[in-house]
GROMACS .gro file of C-alpha atoms in nm:
model
  397
    1MET     CA    1   5.469   8.347  -1.232
    2THR     CA    2   5.185   8.417  -1.484
    3ASN     CA    3   5.315   8.148  -1.801
    4LEU     CA    4   5.386   7.828  -1.614
    5ILE     CA    5   5.179   7.552  -1.577
    6THR     CA    6   4.995   7.495  -1.284
    7GLN     CA    7   4.843   7.184  -1.126
    8THR     CA    8   4.517   7.243  -0.973
    9SER     CA    9   4.362   7.069  -0.681
   10ASP     CA   10   4.181   6.809  -0.912
   11GLY     CA   11   4.473   6.660  -1.100
   12GLY     CA   12   4.432   6.893  -1.393
   13LEU     CA   13   4.637   7.196  -1.531
   14SER     CA   14   4.589   7.493  -1.560
   15VAL     CA   15   4.764   7.658  -1.834
   16PRO     CA   16   4.782   8.029  -1.940
   17ASP     CA   17   4.805   8.193  -2.244
   18SER     CA   18   5.150   8.190  -2.326
   19PRO     CA   19   5.302   7.868  -2.085
   20ILE     CA   20   5.644   7.855  -2.098
   21ILE     CA   21   5.720   7.500  -2.286
   22PRO     CA   22   6.071   7.369  -2.208
   23TYR     CA   23   6.262   7.201  -2.485
   24VAL     CA   24   6.556   6.940  -2.574
   25GLU     CA   25   6.666   6.978  -2.959
   26GLY     CA   26   6.835   6.668  -2.937
   27ASP     CA   27   7.077   6.516  -3.081
   28GLY     CA   28   7.174   6.472  -3.484
   29VAL     CA   29   6.918   6.543  -3.699
   30GLY     CA   30   6.750   6.669  -3.374
   31PRO     CA   31   6.849   7.084  -3.441
   32GLU     CA   32   6.595   7.001  -3.765
   33VAL     CA   33   6.318   6.857  -3.586
   34THR     CA   34   6.255   7.026  -3.364
   35ALA     CA   35   6.278   7.367  -3.558
   36ALA     CA   36   6.073   7.198  -3.804
   37MET     CA   37   5.791   7.136  -3.501
   38GLN     CA   38   5.802   7.499  -3.384
   39SER     CA   39   5.781   7.664  -3.666
   40VAL     CA   40   5.424   7.457  -3.692
   41ILE     CA   41   5.316   7.441  -3.410
   42ASN     CA   42   5.388   7.812  -3.385
   43HIS     CA   43   5.196   7.839  -3.701
   44ALA     CA   44   4.863   7.656  -3.520
   45VAL     CA   45   4.845   7.869  -3.261
   46GLN     CA   46   4.838   8.185  -3.360
   47THR     CA   47   4.632   8.102  -3.623
   48VAL     CA   48   4.381   7.910  -3.486
   49TYR     CA   49   4.358   8.121  -3.190
   50SER     CA   50   4.415   8.472  -3.349
   51GLY     CA   51   4.703   8.508  -3.174
   52GLN     CA   52   4.531   8.562  -2.816
   53ARG     CA   53   4.778   8.252  -2.745
   54SER     CA   54   5.182   8.148  -2.794
   55ILE     CA   55   5.419   7.894  -2.630
   56VAL     CA   56   5.673   8.065  -2.472
   57TRP     CA   57   5.989   7.803  -2.576
   58LYS     CA   58   6.241   7.743  -2.313
   59GLU     CA   59   6.524   7.552  -2.445
   60VAL     CA   60   6.654   7.302  -2.182
   61LEU     CA   61   7.027   7.078  -2.258
   62ALA     CA   62   7.082   6.724  -2.314
   63GLY     CA   63   7.234   6.495  -2.492
   64GLY     CA   64   7.548   6.576  -2.671
   65LYS     CA   65   7.507   6.905  -2.681
   66ALA     CA   66   7.488   6.936  -2.263
   67TYR     CA   67   7.814   6.767  -2.306
   68GLU     CA   68   7.996   6.959  -2.468
   69ARG     CA   69   7.871   7.242  -2.262
   70THR     CA   70   7.836   7.160  -1.964
   71GLY     CA   71   8.035   6.803  -1.958
   72GLU     CA   72   7.752   6.643  -1.860
   73TRP     CA   73   7.478   6.490  -2.047
   74LEU     CA   74   7.172   6.504  -1.858
   75PRO     CA   75   7.221   6.874  -1.607
   76GLU     CA   76   7.048   6.835  -1.277
   77GLU     CA   77   6.919   7.218  -1.444
   78THR     CA   78   6.708   7.085  -1.654
   79MET     CA   79   6.570   6.815  -1.430
   80GLN     CA   80   6.507   7.114  -1.277
   81ALA     CA   81   6.306   7.256  -1.554
   82PHE     CA   82   6.110   6.940  -1.651
   83ARG     CA   83   6.010   6.959  -1.277
   84HIS     CA   84   5.925   7.336  -1.260
   85TYR     CA   85   5.756   7.406  -1.596
   86LEU     CA   86   5.542   7.036  -1.554
   87VAL     CA   87   5.546   6.979  -1.944
   88GLY     CA   88   5.834   6.952  -2.158
   89ILE     CA   89   5.900   6.826  -2.520
   90LYS     CA   90   6.240   6.692  -2.696
   91GLY     CA   91   6.399   6.552  -2.980
   92PRO     CA   92   6.592   6.244  -3.027
   93LEU     CA   93   6.873   6.173  -2.768
   94THR     CA   94   7.175   5.978  -2.817
   95THR     CA   95   7.303   5.709  -2.603
   96PRO     CA   96   7.629   5.759  -2.452
   97VAL     CA   97   7.886   5.557  -2.474
   98GLY     CA   98   8.043   5.373  -2.148
   99GLY     CA   99   8.004   5.376  -1.862
  100GLY     CA  100   7.730   5.633  -1.610
  101VAL     CA  101   7.401   5.717  -1.770
  102ARG     CA  102   7.291   5.352  -1.926
  103SER     CA  103   7.017   5.589  -2.107
  104LEU     CA  104   6.922   5.920  -2.043
  105ASN     CA  105   6.562   5.835  -2.196
  106VAL     CA  106   6.551   5.621  -1.962
  107ALA     CA  107   6.732   5.909  -1.682
  108LEU     CA  108   6.433   6.134  -1.727
  109ARG     CA  109   6.161   5.857  -1.743
  110GLN     CA  110   6.252   5.719  -1.471
  111GLY     CA  111   6.412   6.022  -1.271
  112LEU     CA  112   6.044   6.234  -1.277
  113ASP     CA  113   5.901   5.912  -1.241
  114LEU     CA  114   5.696   5.947  -1.619
  115PHE     CA  115   5.482   5.581  -1.527
  116VAL     CA  116   5.374   5.584  -1.864
  117CYS     CA  117   5.544   5.562  -2.191
  118LEU     CA  118   5.173   5.682  -2.401
  119ARG     CA  119   5.167   5.559  -2.797
  120PRO     CA  120   4.844   5.687  -3.015
  121VAL     CA  121   4.889   5.536  -3.377
  122ARG     CA  122   4.696   5.591  -3.586
  123TRP     CA  123   4.669   5.591  -3.985
  124PHE     CA  124   4.708   5.902  -4.241
  125GLU     CA  125   4.524   5.889  -4.585
  126GLY     CA  126   4.718   5.860  -4.824
  127VAL     CA  127   5.077   5.704  -4.613
  128GLU     CA  128   5.185   5.380  -4.783
  129SER     CA  129   5.144   5.040  -4.537
  130PRO     CA  130   5.215   4.640  -4.557
  131VAL     CA  131   4.914   4.635  -4.474
  132LYS     CA  132   4.570   4.562  -4.636
  133ARG     CA  133   4.367   4.801  -4.365
  134PRO     CA  134   4.605   5.035  -4.224
  135GLN     CA  135   4.289   5.187  -4.150
  136ASP     CA  136   4.174   4.994  -3.858
  137VAL     CA  137   4.480   5.030  -3.706
  138ASP     CA  138   4.372   5.274  -3.441
  139VAL     CA  139   4.572   5.198  -3.064
  140THR     CA  140   4.711   5.390  -2.819
  141VAL     CA  141   4.952   5.149  -2.592
  142PHE     CA  142   5.009   5.229  -2.180
  143ARG     CA  143   5.329   5.115  -2.161
  144GLU     CA  144   5.495   5.085  -1.875
  145ASN     CA  145   5.779   5.299  -1.802
  146THR     CA  146   5.941   5.305  -1.473
  147GLU     CA  147   6.010   4.889  -1.410
  148ASP     CA  148   6.019   4.550  -1.589
  149ILE     CA  149   6.358   4.633  -1.786
  150TYR     CA  150   6.400   4.950  -1.730
  151ALA     CA  151   6.444   4.875  -1.339
  152GLY     CA  152   6.622   4.556  -1.440
  153ILE     CA  153   6.953   4.457  -1.262
  154GLU     CA  154   7.155   4.269  -1.445
  155TRP     CA  155   7.498   4.030  -1.342
  156GLU     CA  156   7.719   3.941  -1.643
  157ALA     CA  157   7.829   3.559  -1.708
  158GLY     CA  158   8.176   3.443  -1.618
  159THR     CA  159   8.175   3.733  -1.277
  160PRO     CA  160   8.256   3.714  -0.903
  161GLU     CA  161   7.897   3.852  -0.876
  162ALA     CA  162   7.682   3.612  -1.115
  163GLU     CA  163   7.868   3.405  -0.948
  164LYS     CA  164   7.767   3.512  -0.611
  165PHE     CA  165   7.414   3.516  -0.702
  166LEU     CA  166   7.414   3.160  -0.844
  167ARG     CA  167   7.575   3.027  -0.523
  168PHE     CA  168   7.260   3.229  -0.390
  169LEU     CA  169   6.969   3.033  -0.589
  170ARG     CA  170   7.094   2.715  -0.546
  171GLU     CA  171   7.181   2.722  -0.205
  172GLU     CA  172   6.943   2.952  -0.026
  173MET     CA  173   6.654   2.956  -0.302
  174GLY     CA  174   6.683   2.582  -0.441
  175VAL     CA  175   6.661   2.657  -0.791
  176ASN     CA  176   6.824   2.447  -1.019
  177LYS     CA  177   6.715   2.571  -1.419
  178VAL     CA  178   6.941   2.730  -1.532
  179ARG     CA  179   7.081   2.510  -1.698
  180PHE     CA  180   7.387   2.701  -1.822
  181PRO     CA  181   7.555   2.818  -1.495
  182GLY     CA  182   7.922   2.882  -1.588
  183SER     CA  183   7.846   3.041  -1.881
  184SER     CA  184   7.520   3.202  -1.832
  185SER     CA  185   7.419   3.622  -1.748
  186LEU     CA  186   7.138   3.667  -1.484
  187GLY     CA  187   6.899   3.897  -1.467
  188ILE     CA  188   6.605   4.010  -1.267
  189LYS     CA  189   6.294   4.255  -1.351
  190PRO     CA  190   6.098   4.416  -1.114
  191ILE     CA  191   5.700   4.390  -1.164
  192SER     CA  192   5.484   4.565  -0.908
  193ARG     CA  193   5.147   4.630  -0.768
  194GLU     CA  194   5.158   4.935  -0.704
  195GLY     CA  195   5.319   5.006  -1.100
  196THR     CA  196   5.077   4.816  -1.200
  197GLU     CA  197   4.757   4.969  -1.047
  198ARG     CA  198   4.849   5.311  -1.166
  199LEU     CA  199   4.936   5.259  -1.479
  200VAL     CA  200   4.590   5.044  -1.552
  201ARG     CA  201   4.413   5.281  -1.353
  202ALA     CA  202   4.513   5.540  -1.610
  203ALA     CA  203   4.467   5.414  -1.939
  204ALA     CA  204   4.087   5.261  -1.782
  205GLN     CA  205   4.028   5.622  -1.700
  206TYR     CA  206   4.146   5.764  -2.112
  207ALA     CA  207   3.925   5.401  -2.292
  208ILE     CA  208   3.646   5.604  -2.074
  209THR     CA  209   3.680   5.983  -2.152
  210THR     CA  210   3.836   5.932  -2.476
  211GLY     CA  211   3.509   5.696  -2.518
  212ARG     CA  212   3.742   5.396  -2.643
  213LYS     CA  213   3.570   5.217  -2.404
  214ARG     CA  214   3.769   4.895  -2.467
  215LEU     CA  215   4.116   4.851  -2.237
  216THR     CA  216   4.345   4.515  -2.288
  217LEU     CA  217   4.638   4.352  -2.092
  218VAL     CA  218   4.869   4.240  -2.236
  219HIS     CA  219   5.128   4.032  -2.064
  220LYS     CA  220   5.334   3.686  -2.077
  221GLY     CA  221   5.127   3.584  -1.727
  222ASN     CA  222   5.088   3.180  -1.883
  223ILE     CA  223   5.489   3.138  -1.835
  224MET     CA  224   5.630   3.492  -1.557
  225LYS     CA  225   5.341   3.367  -1.358
  226PHE     CA  226   5.451   3.614  -1.086
  227THR     CA  227   5.587   3.865  -1.247
  228GLU     CA  228   5.316   3.958  -1.613
  229GLY     CA  229   5.142   3.726  -1.437
  230GLY     CA  230   5.072   4.012  -1.164
  231PHE     CA  231   5.079   4.233  -1.361
  232LYS     CA  232   4.726   4.068  -1.516
  233ARG     CA  233   4.622   3.965  -1.188
  234TRP     CA  234   4.637   4.350  -0.991
  235GLY     CA  235   4.487   4.489  -1.318
  236TYR     CA  236   4.184   4.301  -1.361
  237GLU     CA  237   4.157   4.352  -0.908
  238VAL     CA  238   4.243   4.745  -0.999
  239VAL     CA  239   3.965   4.794  -1.245
  240GLU     CA  240   3.781   4.612  -1.085
  241ARG     CA  241   3.780   4.786  -0.723
  242GLU     CA  242   3.768   5.123  -0.865
  243PHE     CA  243   3.589   5.122  -1.204
  244ALA     CA  244   3.300   4.867  -1.135
  245GLU     CA  245   3.033   5.149  -1.204
  246ASP     CA  246   3.190   5.211  -1.581
  247ILE     CA  247   3.273   4.834  -1.631
  248GLN     CA  248   2.869   4.731  -1.551
  249ALA     CA  249   2.702   5.073  -1.762
  250GLY     CA  250   2.943   4.916  -2.067
  251ARG     CA  251   3.203   5.249  -2.010
  252LEU     CA  252   3.438   5.010  -2.002
  253VAL     CA  253   3.561   4.677  -2.145
  254VAL     CA  254   3.813   4.552  -1.958
  255ASP     CA  255   4.028   4.197  -2.147
  256ASP     CA  256   4.397   4.010  -2.180
  257CYS     CA  257   4.569   3.901  -2.381
  258ILE     CA  258   4.883   3.663  -2.433
  259ALA     CA  259   5.189   3.887  -2.579
  260ASP     CA  260   5.250   3.663  -2.878
  261ALA     CA  261   4.887   3.634  -2.948
  262PHE     CA  262   4.902   3.986  -2.939
  263LEU     CA  263   5.097   4.019  -3.213
  264GLN     CA  264   4.984   3.828  -3.399
  265ASN     CA  265   4.651   3.969  -3.407
  266ALA     CA  266   4.763   4.311  -3.368
  267LEU     CA  267   4.804   4.229  -3.749
  268LEU     CA  268   4.511   4.042  -3.836
  269LYS     CA  269   4.224   4.201  -3.696
  270PRO     CA  270   4.338   4.565  -3.550
  271GLU     CA  271   4.012   4.668  -3.467
  272ALA     CA  272   3.949   4.461  -3.189
  273TYR     CA  273   4.262   4.647  -2.984
  274ARG     CA  274   4.138   5.036  -2.905
  275VAL     CA  275   4.380   5.115  -2.598
  276VAL     CA  276   4.624   4.840  -2.445
  277ALA     CA  277   4.824   4.858  -2.056
  278THR     CA  278   5.132   4.676  -2.082
  279PRO     CA  279   5.482   4.628  -1.924
  280ASN     CA  280   5.785   4.815  -2.048
  281LEU     CA  281   5.987   4.582  -2.251
  282ASN     CA  282   5.663   4.442  -2.436
  283GLY     CA  283   5.492   4.787  -2.485
  284ASP     CA  284   5.827   4.871  -2.654
  285TYR     CA  285   5.787   4.528  -2.911
  286ILE     CA  286   5.415   4.625  -2.942
  287SER     CA  287   5.461   5.029  -2.961
  288ASP     CA  288   5.670   4.990  -3.301
  289MET     CA  289   5.527   4.709  -3.470
  290LEU     CA  290   5.172   4.901  -3.483
  291ALA     CA  291   5.377   5.217  -3.605
  292ALA     CA  292   5.492   5.000  -3.855
  293GLN     CA  293   5.152   4.907  -4.026
  294VAL     CA  294   5.075   5.236  -4.058
  295GLY     CA  295   5.352   5.409  -4.152
  296GLY     CA  296   5.646   5.340  -3.918
  297ILE     CA  297   5.761   5.496  -3.619
  298GLY     CA  298   5.917   5.819  -3.807
  299ILE     CA  299   5.521   5.923  -3.808
  300SER     CA  300   5.415   5.843  -3.465
  301PRO     CA  301   5.401   6.037  -3.180
  302GLY     CA  302   5.458   5.979  -2.757
  303ALA     CA  303   5.475   6.111  -2.437
  304ASN     CA  304   5.607   6.002  -2.068
  305ILE     CA  305   5.359   6.131  -1.814
  306ASN     CA  306   5.322   6.130  -1.493
  307TYR     CA  307   4.903   6.121  -1.447
  308THR     CA  308   4.934   6.205  -1.088
  309THR     CA  309   5.169   6.492  -1.052
  310GLY     CA  310   5.086   6.600  -1.415
  311HIS     CA  311   5.452   6.627  -1.503
  312ALA     CA  312   5.495   6.532  -1.893
  313ILE     CA  313   5.736   6.464  -2.198
  314PHE     CA  314   5.665   6.444  -2.477
  315GLU     CA  315   5.896   6.297  -2.762
  316ALA     CA  316   6.008   6.202  -3.120
  317THR     CA  317   5.960   5.792  -3.077
  318HIS     CA  318   6.273   5.753  -3.331
  319GLY     CA  319   6.673   5.775  -3.268
  320THR     CA  320   6.880   6.052  -3.365
  321ALA     CA  321   6.954   5.905  -3.754
  322PRO     CA  322   7.345   6.031  -3.751
  323ASP     CA  323   7.411   5.965  -4.104
  324ILE     CA  324   7.157   6.166  -4.205
  325ALA     CA  325   7.209   6.483  -3.970
  326GLY     CA  326   7.266   6.798  -4.127
  327THR     CA  327   7.097   6.684  -4.427
  328ASP     CA  328   6.739   6.826  -4.369
  329LYS     CA  329   6.595   6.510  -4.529
  330ALA     CA  330   6.438   6.396  -4.202
  331ASN     CA  331   6.085   6.345  -4.130
  332PRO     CA  332   5.981   6.528  -3.896
  333CYS     CA  333   5.641   6.413  -3.820
  334SER     CA  334   5.642   6.195  -3.499
  335LEU     CA  335   5.850   6.506  -3.280
  336ILE     CA  336   5.529   6.712  -3.480
  337LEU     CA  337   5.303   6.486  -3.401
  338SER     CA  338   5.359   6.481  -3.003
  339ALA     CA  339   5.355   6.833  -2.994
  340CYS     CA  340   5.015   6.794  -3.106
  341MET     CA  341   4.920   6.546  -2.854
  342MET     CA  342   5.123   6.784  -2.598
  343LEU     CA  343   4.861   7.041  -2.702
  344ARG     CA  344   4.609   6.817  -2.657
  345HIS     CA  345   4.733   6.751  -2.317
  346ILE     CA  346   4.716   7.117  -2.218
  347GLY     CA  347   4.297   7.181  -2.342
  348TRP     CA  348   4.457   7.299  -2.657
  349SER     CA  349   4.266   7.066  -2.882
  350GLU     CA  350   4.190   7.291  -3.215
  351ALA     CA  351   4.553   7.378  -3.290
  352ALA     CA  352   4.639   6.960  -3.303
  353GLU     CA  353   4.334   6.936  -3.516
  354ALA     CA  354   4.420   7.184  -3.768
  355ILE     CA  355   4.768   7.030  -3.756
  356GLU     CA  356   4.687   6.671  -3.860
  357ALA     CA  357   4.425   6.809  -4.074
  358ALA     CA  358   4.689   6.992  -4.276
  359ILE     CA  359   4.976   6.684  -4.215
  360THR     CA  360   4.647   6.462  -4.335
  361SER     CA  361   4.636   6.709  -4.666
  362CYS     CA  362   4.983   6.732  -4.772
  363PHE     CA  363   4.998   6.267  -4.741
  364GLN     CA  364   4.670   6.340  -5.015
  365GLN     CA  365   4.835   6.562  -5.206
  366GLY     CA  366   5.214   6.296  -5.213
  367LYS     CA  367   5.361   6.580  -5.048
  368ALA     CA  368   5.588   6.456  -4.731
  369THR     CA  369   5.996   6.406  -4.693
  370ALA     CA  370   6.139   6.097  -4.839
  371ASP     CA  371   6.114   5.823  -4.664
  372LEU     CA  372   5.736   5.785  -4.707
  373ALA     CA  373   5.715   5.939  -5.069
  374ARG     CA  374   5.934   5.740  -5.236
  375PHE     CA  375   5.656   5.468  -5.148
  376MET     CA  376   5.347   5.791  -5.271
  377LYS     CA  377   5.141   5.738  -5.616
  378ASN     CA  378   5.300   6.041  -5.766
  379GLY     CA  379   5.439   6.142  -5.393
  380THR     CA  380   5.664   6.478  -5.404
  381PRO     CA  381   5.985   6.427  -5.190
  382LEU     CA  382   6.030   6.697  -4.958
  383SER     CA  383   6.296   6.855  -4.725
  384THR     CA  384   6.259   6.867  -4.328
  385SER     CA  385   6.212   7.209  -4.350
  386SER     CA  386   5.998   7.242  -4.726
  387PHE     CA  387   5.773   6.985  -4.537
  388ALA     CA  388   5.721   7.193  -4.275
  389ALA     CA  389   5.648   7.495  -4.430
  390ALA     CA  390   5.350   7.293  -4.662
  391VAL     CA  391   5.191   7.177  -4.334
  392ILE     CA  392   5.194   7.542  -4.259
  393GLU     CA  393   5.035   7.633  -4.599
  394ASN     CA  394   4.788   7.344  -4.533
  395THR     CA  395   4.735   7.448  -4.185
  396SER     CA  396   4.436   7.651  -4.124
  397ILE     CA  397   4.053   7.684  -3.923
   0.00000   0.00000   0.00000
């Protein structure tokens, strides 16, 4: 098929001029932000490449829409489409209530082994921030996406399973540290050498190829010495083994930081960090904290990537916001900027740069959706569709 993205022998992507991109519309505000994103992307690609390139959008189902039509929250056809077409994008998805799939987002990430949750955080001029120098925040977070709490095992307090596990800990393992065994829920978080190495390897390569140089391993290894401490140790080992020449030449600098200290330091001196690699739970906290410094997750993009197989799903990082669904008020920037990440991923950086410049221009003019405009000087609150139109109007080659 001429419009199928494929992986090359060296691990790169071969991208036709009109690739098929599967997309999930999403729940809640998903349809609105997805429509806004597609209109902006279509216009930029058409303008920048003079009609020589285009995206063929292919809708696939997940979430509430999928359940209504198929009785399944995440149909196998959707998983197969993401496997087949390699690169896709999705709006926010609701979490099903009750049994079955714990999280659709986690199911997608684990089902496709998308081991990197990539969260670049930067400030756009014109956006109000709670910190004095948001322009110093320019950090790309590599959050491990398949282990830690995403692969966590839990037993609820008072259940036969919890009591059985407690007996095993006491009688077989000699553990007597559980302070209140009768009322304690219990959990296990797995962190592996393999999972750590592939994440840190991807982060190191990114730091080198983007010229960011500094890679920081963020962990809680001072307390959890074999899980998060293992993450630190294995991370250092893989960069020392595979990137020794880059380290010696100054193309890569690697350090580490305890997670709680990082959360403080990233507020006081964010310019000290450029690329961060961290286990899953830490990455959840870190990426949202950094996003808050530049205006919130409403303008923070994200992606889930397997750098080995080439599979990638780009996504809105916010929730479904059911309270404003259907009102044309949602901020589409997270999904638009995630689509810009997607354009860069397939080698269409010129279109991504044009869109980001247009968004910056809108913010400088005080044009934004209400969540951002209310804090701007001379802010003009726009609807979702009107903001997309403003970005399109400001997009040029």
